[in-house]
């Protein structure tokens, strides 16, 4: 089996010949691209440098070849350094005495009951209450915050403060009932210089049996001065029963815990563990730590729990954050490399020219570039796995149509799967309009509708009479058989279950994932990291900007008066509500059914109004949607079933009730349903909650038209959410990372992961043993690869 060094040599020689030939020999070009597909696969950066090589002019080819040779030279240097690291690892391994006991890493994995390390007699029982089973669980019990207790103030020093943390000894306590049946616990405390303070707990009578005279307490709360009497209304406290050294006089870790297991006990247990442990073996080579200016893993975990100062804590968190992202990126890249052989779809330039000429519009530069990248992917013998994303109205459907055309011209079928019937029907209308003139035979397959119609559609699919099939989850039901599925297009794929996606792509077709929601770069590198990314970063000319305004609920009458004027001017209006029906628990939140009833009562026959929501039968929903599309309805009151994919040029007004109940990216998608024609369009966000925080959040949508900017802001405010299923991706388990602010760290981690896999594609070398072990340990989480 060829080594990585052999593969580098096999790749370097033809590159050098190509450079010497002047980068113009067509035969060499073809051979070079095929070699990159076969040999260059482990070297992602080299493959990226040569991407689209055949389409470049001679000068740009020369630049790309020189760049690829430079990358190979860097890889040689990295391999040499890692070889030296491997030698050191082997020498360390041989130095271990043959009768030495289990490794430190093995002992960390052992149950606490085995007492392999001394962390206290009661540790197995008490720590189990927090979910800890092994010594590693204790080591990796991450503090939820840190408090600077290097110099806690005396009681006399806090009289001018609003909030304070102080320490003192209990001198007395008294529980007092109130007239309303509640209780107050008053505890007299004394500090080290004789100052006195009364700590007060409200309605926690059980504390009287836990706080005794002589106990040392650390209390946090609101300071009150009643005459000469100093009081502290306690919001948090600790019984410092492990001694002052671990809870005061230092920066102190505060851990997640349960009632009955004190912070002091946890600090003591961690302290015993750190004392019993030898130096932790670092999974990363020391050369890499020096390059990245990272502390060792041993220093990181010790300083995380017991930081000597703020800088040490920052460095510890930086190292652990980097490791978290590095392992995530390695997992992504390994799973992407695991993609199997695909279908080669090669079409001549004349076919692509025919497609472009048949379009009723001219492609933007971004669309043309996206199509060329997809064409290159589909011509490869490896399975395409690409994410196509762009802002609302950027023209993703036309790019998807080009991918369908390539598959059809190669003699294969295509399936387009959408999460809702409304979206599937819209795709069918749009794709059929683009492809039917080219002779592409299209079918729509839904889960509802007359049985004979569905049966006939399945027969056409099975016979190969259908070139393109668009549908919902009905595409993966029993009885649907494709002759030769060459391309699967999955729209809004995060709304499908893992098994649903796998069933559609079971035969290893090329896969194109489309996302109507712009995805922040940090998520594209993590949750979607197993997909190659194409961004359509240009809007077609002629798109009318949508004016967005934020209004309070008190202005609702004026908003609907303006909407009525729009209807009288011949335009159509969307009204979106967050609920289908009224809820007693959410009296202030508008529902679609009540809103439709109210508007019918107010406007009467002057306005043709329809209602649409997810609980309606499929045929009824389609009837309403078709009536609105045909102009038979003036106003459509709906839930978010019209969030994506609906394209009605005459709809120029979008009213969103209780806008605070939607995510920012979702509001941007709703806004994208208007402005699809030549008339001026507007979106009105009606805030049911007019609090300052709510209005500031909604103003982001009012101010910004760029969906990528809004998506970044939404990520910062709400976290990863349900994009692509964060539980499966591992993003929900990030303990140190913050996707909204860590783009630079994620990009660096991806770069290092790519280099590692270029030097050791399967992480089988001795230097990568620690990394491989960490990856295996994480396998208790669900598999990351969601699409392939």
mmCIF file of C-alpha atoms in Angstrom, residues 9-226:
data_model
loop_
_atom_site.group_PDB
_atom_site.id
_atom_site.type_symbol
_atom_site.label_atom_id
_atom_site.label_comp_id
_atom_site.label_asym_id
_atom_site.label_seq_id
_atom_site.Cartn_x
_atom_site.Cartn_y
_atom_site.Cartn_z
ATOM 1 C CA UNK A 9 5.814 12.065 -5.008
ATOM 2 C CA UNK A 10 3.286 10.696 -7.512
ATOM 3 C CA UNK A 11 1.480 14.020 -7.440
ATOM 4 C CA UNK A 12 4.620 16.182 -7.555
ATOM 5 C CA UNK A 13 6.187 14.668 -10.688
ATOM 6 C CA UNK A 14 3.351 15.411 -13.156
ATOM 7 C CA UNK A 15 2.952 18.865 -11.624
ATOM 8 C CA UNK A 16 6.621 19.575 -12.343
ATOM 9 C CA UNK A 17 6.225 18.238 -15.896
ATOM 10 C CA UNK A 18 3.138 20.396 -16.355
ATOM 11 C CA UNK A 19 5.108 23.476 -15.280
ATOM 12 C CA UNK A 20 7.944 22.620 -17.684
ATOM 13 C CA UNK A 21 5.469 22.114 -20.575
ATOM 14 C CA UNK A 22 4.182 25.655 -20.244
ATOM 15 C CA UNK A 23 0.795 24.551 -18.821
ATOM 16 C CA UNK A 24 -0.898 24.249 -22.225
ATOM 17 C CA UNK A 25 -0.864 20.551 -23.181
ATOM 18 C CA UNK A 26 -4.508 19.347 -23.231
ATOM 19 C CA UNK A 27 -3.457 15.717 -22.747
ATOM 20 C CA UNK A 28 -1.394 16.612 -19.697
ATOM 21 C CA UNK A 29 -4.291 18.685 -18.357
ATOM 22 C CA UNK A 30 -6.705 15.760 -18.537
ATOM 23 C CA UNK A 31 -4.210 13.415 -16.925
ATOM 24 C CA UNK A 32 -3.426 15.943 -14.225
ATOM 25 C CA UNK A 33 -7.073 16.364 -13.226
ATOM 26 C CA UNK A 34 -7.605 12.616 -13.094
ATOM 27 C CA UNK A 35 -4.475 12.225 -10.964
ATOM 28 C CA UNK A 36 -5.687 14.912 -8.549
ATOM 29 C CA UNK A 37 -8.998 13.036 -8.211
ATOM 30 C CA UNK A 38 -7.182 9.765 -7.398
ATOM 31 C CA UNK A 39 -4.017 10.798 -5.583
ATOM 32 C CA UNK A 40 -4.750 14.312 -4.407
ATOM 33 C CA UNK A 41 -7.790 13.296 -2.373
ATOM 34 C CA UNK A 42 -5.913 13.171 0.963
ATOM 35 C CA UNK A 43 -4.468 16.626 0.236
ATOM 36 C CA UNK A 44 -7.528 18.854 0.409
ATOM 37 C CA UNK A 45 -5.516 22.087 0.066
ATOM 38 C CA UNK A 46 -3.776 20.825 -3.104
ATOM 39 C CA UNK A 47 -7.072 19.695 -4.595
ATOM 40 C CA UNK A 48 -8.576 23.115 -3.828
ATOM 41 C CA UNK A 49 -5.631 24.865 -5.544
ATOM 42 C CA UNK A 50 -6.238 22.845 -8.722
ATOM 43 C CA UNK A 51 -10.036 23.029 -8.676
ATOM 44 C CA UNK A 52 -11.407 23.939 -12.127
ATOM 45 C CA UNK A 53 -7.899 23.774 -13.645
ATOM 46 C CA UNK A 54 -9.057 22.883 -17.166
ATOM 47 C CA UNK A 55 -11.124 26.098 -17.437
ATOM 48 C CA UNK A 56 -8.186 28.452 -16.640
ATOM 49 C CA UNK A 57 -5.926 30.320 -19.043
ATOM 50 C CA UNK A 58 -2.217 29.434 -19.236
ATOM 51 C CA UNK A 59 -1.014 32.130 -16.814
ATOM 52 C CA UNK A 60 -3.527 31.201 -14.127
ATOM 53 C CA UNK A 61 -2.684 27.517 -14.619
ATOM 54 C CA UNK A 62 0.973 28.311 -13.963
ATOM 55 C CA UNK A 63 0.030 30.146 -10.728
ATOM 56 C CA UNK A 64 -2.108 27.211 -9.577
ATOM 57 C CA UNK A 65 0.622 24.611 -10.302
ATOM 58 C CA UNK A 66 3.238 26.677 -8.466
ATOM 59 C CA UNK A 67 0.843 27.003 -5.507
ATOM 60 C CA UNK A 68 0.235 23.225 -5.467
ATOM 61 C CA UNK A 69 3.971 22.485 -5.511
ATOM 62 C CA UNK A 70 4.500 24.923 -2.631
ATOM 63 C CA UNK A 71 1.770 23.180 -0.620
ATOM 64 C CA UNK A 72 3.420 19.796 -1.221
ATOM 65 C CA UNK A 73 6.721 21.226 -0.038
ATOM 66 C CA UNK A 74 5.026 22.446 3.153
ATOM 67 C CA UNK A 75 3.538 18.974 3.634
ATOM 68 C CA UNK A 76 7.037 17.467 3.325
ATOM 69 C CA UNK A 77 8.236 19.776 6.084
ATOM 70 C CA UNK A 78 5.260 18.927 8.293
ATOM 71 C CA UNK A 79 5.832 15.220 7.722
ATOM 72 C CA UNK A 80 9.490 15.552 8.719
ATOM 73 C CA UNK A 81 8.558 17.346 11.943
ATOM 74 C CA UNK A 82 5.901 14.776 12.751
ATOM 75 C CA UNK A 83 8.397 12.006 12.031
ATOM 76 C CA UNK A 84 10.689 13.451 14.684
ATOM 77 C CA UNK A 85 7.721 13.626 17.061
ATOM 78 C CA UNK A 86 6.934 9.967 16.306
ATOM 79 C CA UNK A 87 10.506 9.025 17.194
ATOM 80 C CA UNK A 88 10.177 10.783 20.551
ATOM 81 C CA UNK A 89 6.853 9.003 21.182
ATOM 82 C CA UNK A 90 8.418 5.605 20.442
ATOM 83 C CA UNK A 91 11.362 6.310 22.724
ATOM 84 C CA UNK A 92 8.956 7.261 25.519
ATOM 85 C CA UNK A 93 6.969 4.099 24.947
ATOM 86 C CA UNK A 94 10.074 1.901 25.098
ATOM 87 C CA UNK A 95 11.209 3.683 28.259
ATOM 88 C CA UNK A 96 8.172 2.469 30.192
ATOM 89 C CA UNK A 97 8.965 -0.387 32.525
ATOM 90 C CA UNK A 98 7.386 -3.695 31.436
ATOM 91 C CA UNK A 99 5.673 -4.164 34.798
ATOM 92 C CA UNK A 100 4.272 -0.628 34.936
ATOM 93 C CA UNK A 101 0.543 -0.467 35.739
ATOM 94 C CA UNK A 102 -2.261 0.990 33.589
ATOM 95 C CA UNK A 103 -1.570 4.246 31.741
ATOM 96 C CA UNK A 104 -2.884 7.500 33.165
ATOM 97 C CA UNK A 105 -5.431 7.702 30.364
ATOM 98 C CA UNK A 106 -6.681 4.203 31.213
ATOM 99 C CA UNK A 107 -7.046 5.125 34.882
ATOM 100 C CA UNK A 108 -9.079 8.201 34.004
ATOM 101 C CA UNK A 109 -11.567 5.957 32.227
ATOM 102 C CA UNK A 110 -12.008 3.683 35.239
ATOM 103 C CA UNK A 111 -15.105 3.894 37.474
ATOM 104 C CA UNK A 112 -14.819 5.883 40.677
ATOM 105 C CA UNK A 113 -15.848 2.760 42.637
ATOM 106 C CA UNK A 114 -12.549 1.093 41.781
ATOM 107 C CA UNK A 115 -10.669 3.774 43.768
ATOM 108 C CA UNK A 116 -7.753 3.747 41.318
ATOM 109 C CA UNK A 117 -7.121 7.339 42.406
ATOM 110 C CA UNK A 118 -7.860 8.734 45.858
ATOM 111 C CA UNK A 119 -10.510 11.447 45.649
ATOM 112 C CA UNK A 120 -12.266 10.669 48.925
ATOM 113 C CA UNK A 121 -14.182 7.782 50.465
ATOM 114 C CA UNK A 122 -17.638 9.149 49.625
ATOM 115 C CA UNK A 123 -16.786 10.299 46.095
ATOM 116 C CA UNK A 124 -18.437 7.419 44.149
ATOM 117 C CA UNK A 125 -21.797 7.995 45.851
ATOM 118 C CA UNK A 126 -21.781 11.803 46.031
ATOM 119 C CA UNK A 127 -20.400 12.422 42.545
ATOM 120 C CA UNK A 128 -22.840 9.923 41.029
ATOM 121 C CA UNK A 129 -25.625 12.311 42.047
ATOM 122 C CA UNK A 130 -24.215 14.794 39.501
ATOM 123 C CA UNK A 131 -23.846 12.129 36.825
ATOM 124 C CA UNK A 132 -20.156 11.378 37.300
ATOM 125 C CA UNK A 133 -19.061 7.762 36.879
ATOM 126 C CA UNK A 134 -15.361 7.931 36.019
ATOM 127 C CA UNK A 135 -12.338 9.977 36.989
ATOM 128 C CA UNK A 136 -12.445 11.619 33.570
ATOM 129 C CA UNK A 137 -15.993 12.809 34.311
ATOM 130 C CA UNK A 138 -14.614 14.604 37.347
ATOM 131 C CA UNK A 139 -11.612 16.029 35.501
ATOM 132 C CA UNK A 140 -13.836 17.315 32.691
ATOM 133 C CA UNK A 141 -16.587 18.714 34.925
ATOM 134 C CA UNK A 142 -16.348 22.214 33.500
ATOM 135 C CA UNK A 143 -17.045 25.163 35.822
ATOM 136 C CA UNK A 144 -19.998 27.294 34.790
ATOM 137 C CA UNK A 145 -18.240 30.440 35.968
ATOM 138 C CA UNK A 146 -15.318 31.728 38.036
ATOM 139 C CA UNK A 147 -15.315 34.226 40.902
ATOM 140 C CA UNK A 148 -12.363 36.380 41.902
ATOM 141 C CA UNK A 149 -12.030 35.796 45.638
ATOM 142 C CA UNK A 150 -8.380 36.710 45.938
ATOM 143 C CA UNK A 151 -9.312 39.563 48.255
ATOM 144 C CA UNK A 152 -12.867 39.364 49.621
ATOM 145 C CA UNK A 153 -13.846 42.640 51.275
ATOM 146 C CA UNK A 154 -14.503 43.061 54.954
ATOM 147 C CA UNK A 155 -18.090 43.691 55.993
ATOM 148 C CA UNK A 156 -17.322 47.349 56.633
ATOM 149 C CA UNK A 157 -16.084 47.792 53.043
ATOM 150 C CA UNK A 158 -19.360 46.796 51.361
ATOM 151 C CA UNK A 159 -21.716 49.385 52.869
ATOM 152 C CA UNK A 160 -21.626 51.512 49.687
ATOM 153 C CA UNK A 161 -22.077 48.564 47.295
ATOM 154 C CA UNK A 162 -25.313 47.214 45.813
ATOM 155 C CA UNK A 163 -24.112 43.604 45.499
ATOM 156 C CA UNK A 164 -21.233 41.857 47.237
ATOM 157 C CA UNK A 165 -19.611 38.509 48.040
ATOM 158 C CA UNK A 166 -18.173 38.163 51.537
ATOM 159 C CA UNK A 167 -16.988 35.420 53.884
ATOM 160 C CA UNK A 168 -17.504 35.027 57.608
ATOM 161 C CA UNK A 169 -18.236 32.676 60.516
ATOM 162 C CA UNK A 170 -21.787 31.996 61.732
ATOM 163 C CA UNK A 171 -22.356 33.330 65.264
ATOM 164 C CA UNK A 172 -26.117 32.745 65.502
ATOM 165 C CA UNK A 173 -29.276 32.063 63.524
ATOM 166 C CA UNK A 174 -33.027 32.501 63.900
ATOM 167 C CA UNK A 175 -35.959 31.497 61.706
ATOM 168 C CA UNK A 176 -39.010 33.797 61.807
ATOM 169 C CA UNK A 177 -42.448 33.123 60.287
ATOM 170 C CA UNK A 178 -44.239 35.896 58.394
ATOM 171 C CA UNK A 179 -47.942 36.792 58.442
ATOM 172 C CA UNK A 180 -48.361 35.251 54.987
ATOM 173 C CA UNK A 181 -47.075 31.847 56.075
ATOM 174 C CA UNK A 182 -43.623 32.309 54.640
ATOM 175 C CA UNK A 183 -40.350 32.198 56.570
ATOM 176 C CA UNK A 184 -37.274 34.346 56.987
ATOM 177 C CA UNK A 185 -33.920 32.930 58.141
ATOM 178 C CA UNK A 186 -31.627 35.536 59.760
ATOM 179 C CA UNK A 187 -27.992 34.482 60.295
ATOM 180 C CA UNK A 188 -25.531 36.627 62.250
ATOM 181 C CA UNK A 189 -22.040 36.461 60.698
ATOM 182 C CA UNK A 190 -18.667 37.823 61.772
ATOM 183 C CA UNK A 191 -15.686 38.535 59.505
ATOM 184 C CA UNK A 192 -11.990 38.207 60.309
ATOM 185 C CA UNK A 193 -11.697 41.703 61.793
ATOM 186 C CA UNK A 194 -14.759 41.514 64.037
ATOM 187 C CA UNK A 195 -17.241 43.183 61.688
ATOM 188 C CA UNK A 196 -20.813 41.887 61.881
ATOM 189 C CA UNK A 197 -23.525 41.393 59.270
ATOM 190 C CA UNK A 198 -26.951 39.748 59.130
ATOM 191 C CA UNK A 199 -27.461 37.436 56.167
ATOM 192 C CA UNK A 200 -31.143 36.920 55.245
ATOM 193 C CA UNK A 201 -32.754 34.048 53.327
ATOM 194 C CA UNK A 202 -36.419 34.277 52.285
ATOM 195 C CA UNK A 203 -38.679 31.213 52.344
ATOM 196 C CA UNK A 204 -35.958 28.549 52.614
ATOM 197 C CA UNK A 205 -36.764 27.030 56.025
ATOM 198 C CA UNK A 206 -34.653 23.883 55.437
ATOM 199 C CA UNK A 207 -31.464 25.948 55.647
ATOM 200 C CA UNK A 208 -31.887 26.278 59.403
ATOM 201 C CA UNK A 209 -30.894 22.607 59.673
ATOM 202 C CA UNK A 210 -27.765 23.118 57.531
ATOM 203 C CA UNK A 211 -26.247 26.319 58.897
ATOM 204 C CA UNK A 212 -24.786 26.086 62.404
ATOM 205 C CA UNK A 213 -22.773 28.416 64.630
ATOM 206 C CA UNK A 214 -19.067 28.024 63.914
ATOM 207 C CA UNK A 215 -19.569 27.230 60.232
ATOM 208 C CA UNK A 216 -17.750 29.394 57.741
ATOM 209 C CA UNK A 217 -20.012 30.774 54.990
ATOM 210 C CA UNK A 218 -19.364 32.565 51.715
ATOM 211 C CA UNK A 219 -22.452 34.573 50.787
ATOM 212 C CA UNK A 220 -23.448 36.672 47.770
ATOM 213 C CA UNK A 221 -26.383 39.048 47.661
ATOM 214 C CA UNK A 222 -27.865 42.519 47.775
ATOM 215 C CA UNK A 223 -26.486 44.885 50.415
ATOM 216 C CA UNK A 224 -28.941 46.768 52.657
ATOM 217 C CA UNK A 225 -28.111 49.232 55.411
ATOM 218 C CA UNK A 226 -30.905 49.640 57.964
#
